[in-house]
């Protein structure tokens, strides 16, 4: 991510996030604003495939899946002017309806999925992983389109830390820890490598 895609001249907050022009997409982590890169076709295809799996499975159930752009901020009690975090995960699954607001989610979602792009890979793998772990996101998936692998982190709630990551390749089936009845074949998620 280039320096002109980062705003760190002051502490940015959720209030800034709510007031940016609609044609600009920024995320805020620890008061630093990061520009969001335009997604590739492969990125969007993978998100769409995953979202369909979750939305279909969760239909009529208490949990709900949301696709980006959908804002997530973690502290339910913080004022917008002081909250230093606002992110837009690719897919967000929320089971506590009280966390869903008109602007997005306030509080930790149950599951977050991020699909890597070249410009944001380190951001998703390092900064967001730490943010999600510290704020109690139970399950975090990092989807790597280039290598067609999903890395899954699952929170050890007693230690408030993620357990060792698990890896799932294109020929595997992944079962979300929160939804053991949902089996997702990754060959249905990742595009055929001969397409692009």
PDB file of C-alpha atoms in Angstrom:
ATOM      1  CA  UNK A   1       0.000   0.000   0.000  1.00  0.00           C
ATOM      2  CA  UNK A   2       1.641   3.264  -1.095  1.00  0.00           C
ATOM      3  CA  UNK A   3       2.068   6.211   1.279  1.00  0.00           C
ATOM      4  CA  UNK A   4      -0.481   8.338  -0.587  1.00  0.00           C
ATOM      5  CA  UNK A   5      -3.018   5.632   0.275  1.00  0.00           C
ATOM      6  CA  UNK A   6      -2.472   6.268   4.000  1.00  0.00           C
ATOM      7  CA  UNK A   7      -3.651   9.218   6.083  1.00  0.00           C
ATOM      8  CA  UNK A   8      -1.695   9.463   9.310  1.00  0.00           C
ATOM      9  CA  UNK A   9      -1.388  13.234   9.735  1.00  0.00           C
ATOM     10  CA  UNK A  10      -3.786  13.094  12.712  1.00  0.00           C
ATOM     11  CA  UNK A  11      -5.945  10.591  14.575  1.00  0.00           C
ATOM     12  CA  UNK A  12      -8.910   9.611  12.416  1.00  0.00           C
ATOM     13  CA  UNK A  13     -12.116   8.274  13.963  1.00  0.00           C
ATOM     14  CA  UNK A  14     -15.371   6.583  13.093  1.00  0.00           C
ATOM     15  CA  UNK A  15     -16.911  10.050  12.739  1.00  0.00           C
ATOM     16  CA  UNK A  16     -14.478  10.745   9.859  1.00  0.00           C
ATOM     17  CA  UNK A  17     -15.396   7.404   8.301  1.00  0.00           C
ATOM     18  CA  UNK A  18     -19.097   8.335   8.346  1.00  0.00           C
ATOM     19  CA  UNK A  19     -18.403  11.703   6.699  1.00  0.00           C
ATOM     20  CA  UNK A  20     -16.053  10.761   3.839  1.00  0.00           C
ATOM     21  CA  UNK A  21     -17.454  11.341   0.331  1.00  0.00           C
ATOM     22  CA  UNK A  22     -19.318   8.344  -1.081  1.00  0.00           C
ATOM     23  CA  UNK A  23     -16.780   7.926  -3.901  1.00  0.00           C
ATOM     24  CA  UNK A  24     -13.927   7.435  -1.382  1.00  0.00           C
ATOM     25  CA  UNK A  25     -13.502   4.220   0.600  1.00  0.00           C
ATOM     26  CA  UNK A  26     -11.221   4.272   3.633  1.00  0.00           C
ATOM     27  CA  UNK A  27     -10.735   2.029   6.636  1.00  0.00           C
ATOM     28  CA  UNK A  28      -9.435   3.242   9.994  1.00  0.00           C
ATOM     29  CA  UNK A  29      -7.242   1.135  12.283  1.00  0.00           C
ATOM     30  CA  UNK A  30      -5.726   2.662  15.416  1.00  0.00           C
ATOM     31  CA  UNK A  31      -6.589   6.140  14.131  1.00  0.00           C
ATOM     32  CA  UNK A  32      -4.738   5.714  10.798  1.00  0.00           C
ATOM     33  CA  UNK A  33      -6.809   5.824   7.587  1.00  0.00           C
ATOM     34  CA  UNK A  34      -6.051   3.350   4.783  1.00  0.00           C
ATOM     35  CA  UNK A  35      -7.450   3.706   1.256  1.00  0.00           C
ATOM     36  CA  UNK A  36      -9.236   0.651  -0.076  1.00  0.00           C
ATOM     37  CA  UNK A  37      -8.035  -0.551  -3.478  1.00  0.00           C
ATOM     38  CA  UNK A  38     -10.564  -1.258  -6.249  1.00  0.00           C
ATOM     39  CA  UNK A  39     -11.191  -5.023  -6.230  1.00  0.00           C
ATOM     40  CA  UNK A  40     -10.299  -7.332  -9.114  1.00  0.00           C
ATOM     41  CA  UNK A  41     -12.779  -9.543 -10.938  1.00  0.00           C
ATOM     42  CA  UNK A  42     -11.352 -12.666  -9.258  1.00  0.00           C
ATOM     43  CA  UNK A  43     -11.633 -10.989  -5.842  1.00  0.00           C
ATOM     44  CA  UNK A  44     -15.316 -10.174  -6.468  1.00  0.00           C
ATOM     45  CA  UNK A  45     -16.067 -13.617  -7.863  1.00  0.00           C
ATOM     46  CA  UNK A  46     -14.669 -15.318  -4.748  1.00  0.00           C
ATOM     47  CA  UNK A  47     -16.561 -12.982  -2.406  1.00  0.00           C
ATOM     48  CA  UNK A  48     -19.770 -13.581  -4.341  1.00  0.00           C
ATOM     49  CA  UNK A  49     -19.345 -17.360  -4.214  1.00  0.00           C
ATOM     50  CA  UNK A  50     -18.680 -17.341  -0.465  1.00  0.00           C
ATOM     51  CA  UNK A  51     -21.487 -14.907   0.264  1.00  0.00           C
ATOM     52  CA  UNK A  52     -24.021 -17.084  -1.587  1.00  0.00           C
ATOM     53  CA  UNK A  53     -22.993 -20.078   0.563  1.00  0.00           C
ATOM     54  CA  UNK A  54     -23.504 -18.157   3.807  1.00  0.00           C
ATOM     55  CA  UNK A  55     -26.638 -16.237   2.769  1.00  0.00           C
ATOM     56  CA  UNK A  56     -28.342 -19.421   1.559  1.00  0.00           C
ATOM     57  CA  UNK A  57     -27.421 -21.383   4.690  1.00  0.00           C
ATOM     58  CA  UNK A  58     -28.412 -18.584   7.104  1.00  0.00           C
ATOM     59  CA  UNK A  59     -31.781 -17.821   5.485  1.00  0.00           C
ATOM     60  CA  UNK A  60     -34.426 -18.036   8.215  1.00  0.00           C
ATOM     61  CA  UNK A  61     -31.785 -18.396  10.954  1.00  0.00           C
ATOM     62  CA  UNK A  62     -30.854 -15.811  13.622  1.00  0.00           C
ATOM     63  CA  UNK A  63     -27.442 -14.990  12.095  1.00  0.00           C
ATOM     64  CA  UNK A  64     -27.028 -12.750   9.047  1.00  0.00           C
ATOM     65  CA  UNK A  65     -24.272 -12.329   6.449  1.00  0.00           C
ATOM     66  CA  UNK A  66     -23.316  -8.977   4.925  1.00  0.00           C
ATOM     67  CA  UNK A  67     -21.109  -8.251   1.918  1.00  0.00           C
ATOM     68  CA  UNK A  68     -18.829  -5.201   1.507  1.00  0.00           C
ATOM     69  CA  UNK A  69     -19.210  -2.312   1.644  1.00  0.00           C
ATOM     70  CA  UNK A  70     -20.533  -2.828   5.181  1.00  0.00           C
ATOM     71  CA  UNK A  71     -18.911  -0.964   8.062  1.00  0.00           C
ATOM     72  CA  UNK A  72     -17.729  -2.607  11.277  1.00  0.00           C
ATOM     73  CA  UNK A  73     -16.622  -0.757  14.383  1.00  0.00           C
ATOM     74  CA  UNK A  74     -15.936  -2.618  17.590  1.00  0.00           C
ATOM     75  CA  UNK A  75     -16.706  -0.625  20.724  1.00  0.00           C
ATOM     76  CA  UNK A  76     -20.491  -0.422  21.166  1.00  0.00           C
ATOM     77  CA  UNK A  77     -20.130   2.299  23.806  1.00  0.00           C
ATOM     78  CA  UNK A  78     -17.495   4.544  22.170  1.00  0.00           C
ATOM     79  CA  UNK A  79     -18.574   7.861  20.728  1.00  0.00           C
ATOM     80  CA  UNK A  80     -18.090   8.214  16.970  1.00  0.00           C
ATOM     81  CA  UNK A  81     -15.613  11.080  17.534  1.00  0.00           C
ATOM     82  CA  UNK A  82     -13.323   8.940  19.707  1.00  0.00           C
ATOM     83  CA  UNK A  83     -13.585   5.479  18.137  1.00  0.00           C
ATOM     84  CA  UNK A  84     -10.276   4.887  16.259  1.00  0.00           C
ATOM     85  CA  UNK A  85     -11.492   1.885  14.210  1.00  0.00           C
ATOM     86  CA  UNK A  86     -13.781   1.450  11.200  1.00  0.00           C
ATOM     87  CA  UNK A  87     -13.284  -1.388   8.728  1.00  0.00           C
ATOM     88  CA  UNK A  88     -15.179  -2.899   5.795  1.00  0.00           C
ATOM     89  CA  UNK A  89     -14.589  -6.660   5.735  1.00  0.00           C
ATOM     90  CA  UNK A  90     -15.411  -8.459   2.496  1.00  0.00           C
ATOM     91  CA  UNK A  91     -17.945 -10.650   4.336  1.00  0.00           C
ATOM     92  CA  UNK A  92     -19.277 -10.165   7.867  1.00  0.00           C
ATOM     93  CA  UNK A  93     -21.472 -12.646   9.754  1.00  0.00           C
ATOM     94  CA  UNK A  94     -23.352 -11.383  12.810  1.00  0.00           C
ATOM     95  CA  UNK A  95     -25.497 -13.454  15.179  1.00  0.00           C
ATOM     96  CA  UNK A  96     -26.309 -10.776  17.770  1.00  0.00           C
ATOM     97  CA  UNK A  97     -28.933  -8.553  16.114  1.00  0.00           C
ATOM     98  CA  UNK A  98     -28.343  -5.802  18.705  1.00  0.00           C
ATOM     99  CA  UNK A  99     -24.968  -5.146  17.016  1.00  0.00           C
ATOM    100  CA  UNK A 100     -26.593  -4.294  13.662  1.00  0.00           C
ATOM    101  CA  UNK A 101     -27.205  -0.565  13.143  1.00  0.00           C
ATOM    102  CA  UNK A 102     -28.219   1.646  10.231  1.00  0.00           C
ATOM    103  CA  UNK A 103     -24.494   2.275   9.541  1.00  0.00           C
ATOM    104  CA  UNK A 104     -23.280  -1.330   9.882  1.00  0.00           C
ATOM    105  CA  UNK A 105     -22.079  -3.355  12.864  1.00  0.00           C
ATOM    106  CA  UNK A 106     -21.103  -2.029  16.303  1.00  0.00           C
ATOM    107  CA  UNK A 107     -19.377  -4.767  18.245  1.00  0.00           C
ATOM    108  CA  UNK A 108     -17.449  -7.879  17.246  1.00  0.00           C
ATOM    109  CA  UNK A 109     -18.999  -9.975  14.448  1.00  0.00           C
ATOM    110  CA  UNK A 110     -18.971 -13.748  14.828  1.00  0.00           C
ATOM    111  CA  UNK A 111     -17.082 -14.331  11.575  1.00  0.00           C
ATOM    112  CA  UNK A 112     -15.132 -12.082   9.223  1.00  0.00           C
ATOM    113  CA  UNK A 113     -13.759 -13.016   5.803  1.00  0.00           C
ATOM    114  CA  UNK A 114     -11.154 -10.957   3.930  1.00  0.00           C
ATOM    115  CA  UNK A 115     -10.065 -11.768   0.375  1.00  0.00           C
ATOM    116  CA  UNK A 116      -6.485 -10.655  -0.256  1.00  0.00           C
ATOM    117  CA  UNK A 117      -5.473  -8.286  -3.015  1.00  0.00           C
ATOM    118  CA  UNK A 118      -1.863  -7.393  -3.858  1.00  0.00           C
ATOM    119  CA  UNK A 119      -2.106  -3.886  -2.417  1.00  0.00           C
ATOM    120  CA  UNK A 120      -3.775  -4.856   0.879  1.00  0.00           C
ATOM    121  CA  UNK A 121      -2.344  -8.302   1.680  1.00  0.00           C
ATOM    122  CA  UNK A 122      -0.055  -7.263   4.553  1.00  0.00           C
ATOM    123  CA  UNK A 123      -2.801  -4.979   5.893  1.00  0.00           C
ATOM    124  CA  UNK A 124      -5.269  -7.903   6.070  1.00  0.00           C
ATOM    125  CA  UNK A 125      -2.744 -10.443   7.349  1.00  0.00           C
ATOM    126  CA  UNK A 126      -1.102  -8.293  10.040  1.00  0.00           C
ATOM    127  CA  UNK A 127      -3.102  -5.214  11.053  1.00  0.00           C
ATOM    128  CA  UNK A 128      -6.607  -6.578  10.608  1.00  0.00           C
ATOM    129  CA  UNK A 129      -5.776  -9.948  12.125  1.00  0.00           C
ATOM    130  CA  UNK A 130      -4.485  -8.211  15.250  1.00  0.00           C
ATOM    131  CA  UNK A 131      -7.518  -5.885  15.354  1.00  0.00           C
ATOM    132  CA  UNK A 132      -9.983  -8.763  15.010  1.00  0.00           C
ATOM    133  CA  UNK A 133      -8.168 -10.855  17.618  1.00  0.00           C
ATOM    134  CA  UNK A 134      -8.031  -8.005  20.146  1.00  0.00           C
ATOM    135  CA  UNK A 135     -11.727  -7.259  19.698  1.00  0.00           C
ATOM    136  CA  UNK A 136     -13.004 -10.808  20.046  1.00  0.00           C
ATOM    137  CA  UNK A 137     -13.957 -11.822  16.491  1.00  0.00           C
ATOM    138  CA  UNK A 138     -14.503 -15.558  16.986  1.00  0.00           C
ATOM    139  CA  UNK A 139     -13.485 -16.689  13.504  1.00  0.00           C
ATOM    140  CA  UNK A 140     -11.398 -14.928  10.847  1.00  0.00           C
ATOM    141  CA  UNK A 141     -10.747 -16.275   7.349  1.00  0.00           C
ATOM    142  CA  UNK A 142      -8.052 -14.892   5.056  1.00  0.00           C
ATOM    143  CA  UNK A 143      -8.673 -15.964   1.467  1.00  0.00           C
ATOM    144  CA  UNK A 144      -5.634 -16.027  -0.833  1.00  0.00           C
ATOM    145  CA  UNK A 145      -6.856 -16.020  -4.466  1.00  0.00           C
ATOM    146  CA  UNK A 146      -3.378 -16.475  -5.977  1.00  0.00           C
ATOM    147  CA  UNK A 147      -2.612 -19.703  -4.102  1.00  0.00           C
ATOM    148  CA  UNK A 148      -6.273 -20.715  -3.700  1.00  0.00           C
ATOM    149  CA  UNK A 149      -5.925 -21.229   0.048  1.00  0.00           C
ATOM    150  CA  UNK A 150      -8.037 -20.131   3.018  1.00  0.00           C
ATOM    151  CA  UNK A 151      -6.270 -19.511   6.325  1.00  0.00           C
ATOM    152  CA  UNK A 152      -8.634 -19.752   9.278  1.00  0.00           C
ATOM    153  CA  UNK A 153      -8.080 -18.261  12.726  1.00  0.00           C
ATOM    154  CA  UNK A 154     -10.310 -19.274  15.652  1.00  0.00           C
ATOM    155  CA  UNK A 155     -10.375 -17.419  18.953  1.00  0.00           C
ATOM    156  CA  UNK A 156      -9.411 -19.133  22.176  1.00  0.00           C
ATOM    157  CA  UNK A 157     -11.923 -17.211  24.269  1.00  0.00           C
ATOM    158  CA  UNK A 158     -10.183 -17.988  27.592  1.00  0.00           C
ATOM    159  CA  UNK A 159      -6.857 -16.544  26.403  1.00  0.00           C
ATOM    160  CA  UNK A 160      -8.472 -13.980  24.073  1.00  0.00           C
ATOM    161  CA  UNK A 161      -5.940 -15.003  21.411  1.00  0.00           C
ATOM    162  CA  UNK A 162      -6.223 -16.808  18.097  1.00  0.00           C
ATOM    163  CA  UNK A 163      -5.224 -20.452  18.044  1.00  0.00           C
ATOM    164  CA  UNK A 164      -2.696 -21.714  15.504  1.00  0.00           C
ATOM    165  CA  UNK A 165      -4.044 -21.091  11.975  1.00  0.00           C
ATOM    166  CA  UNK A 166      -5.597 -23.854   9.884  1.00  0.00           C
ATOM    167  CA  UNK A 167      -5.138 -24.031   6.102  1.00  0.00           C
ATOM    168  CA  UNK A 168      -7.627 -25.192   3.475  1.00  0.00           C
ATOM    169  CA  UNK A 169      -6.710 -25.742  -0.194  1.00  0.00           C
ATOM    170  CA  UNK A 170      -8.914 -25.761  -3.302  1.00  0.00           C
ATOM    171  CA  UNK A 171      -9.578 -29.508  -3.045  1.00  0.00           C
ATOM    172  CA  UNK A 172     -10.669 -29.251   0.628  1.00  0.00           C
ATOM    173  CA  UNK A 173     -14.025 -28.639   2.285  1.00  0.00           C
ATOM    174  CA  UNK A 174     -14.177 -25.969   4.986  1.00  0.00           C
ATOM    175  CA  UNK A 175     -16.783 -26.081   7.772  1.00  0.00           C
ATOM    176  CA  UNK A 176     -17.218 -22.827   9.706  1.00  0.00           C
ATOM    177  CA  UNK A 177     -16.688 -23.440  13.425  1.00  0.00           C
ATOM    178  CA  UNK A 178     -19.784 -21.360  14.202  1.00  0.00           C
ATOM    179  CA  UNK A 179     -21.927 -23.331  11.726  1.00  0.00           C
ATOM    180  CA  UNK A 180     -20.948 -27.033  11.776  1.00  0.00           C
ATOM    181  CA  UNK A 181     -23.816 -27.956   9.414  1.00  0.00           C
ATOM    182  CA  UNK A 182     -22.419 -25.763   6.614  1.00  0.00           C
ATOM    183  CA  UNK A 183     -19.936 -27.557   4.367  1.00  0.00           C
ATOM    184  CA  UNK A 184     -18.275 -25.396   1.712  1.00  0.00           C
ATOM    185  CA  UNK A 185     -16.353 -27.108  -1.083  1.00  0.00           C
ATOM    186  CA  UNK A 186     -13.550 -24.747  -2.019  1.00  0.00           C
ATOM    187  CA  UNK A 187     -13.514 -25.925  -5.622  1.00  0.00           C
ATOM    188  CA  UNK A 188     -16.911 -24.162  -5.809  1.00  0.00           C
ATOM    189  CA  UNK A 189     -15.406 -20.975  -4.344  1.00  0.00           C
ATOM    190  CA  UNK A 190     -12.158 -20.499  -6.224  1.00  0.00           C
ATOM    191  CA  UNK A 191     -12.413 -19.839  -9.982  1.00  0.00           C
ATOM    192  CA  UNK A 192     -10.955 -22.425 -12.327  1.00  0.00           C
ATOM    193  CA  UNK A 193      -7.307 -21.413 -12.811  1.00  0.00           C
ATOM    194  CA  UNK A 194      -7.693 -21.781 -16.581  1.00  0.00           C
ATOM    195  CA  UNK A 195     -10.132 -18.823 -16.627  1.00  0.00           C
ATOM    196  CA  UNK A 196      -7.565 -16.056 -16.110  1.00  0.00           C
TER     197      UNK A 196
END
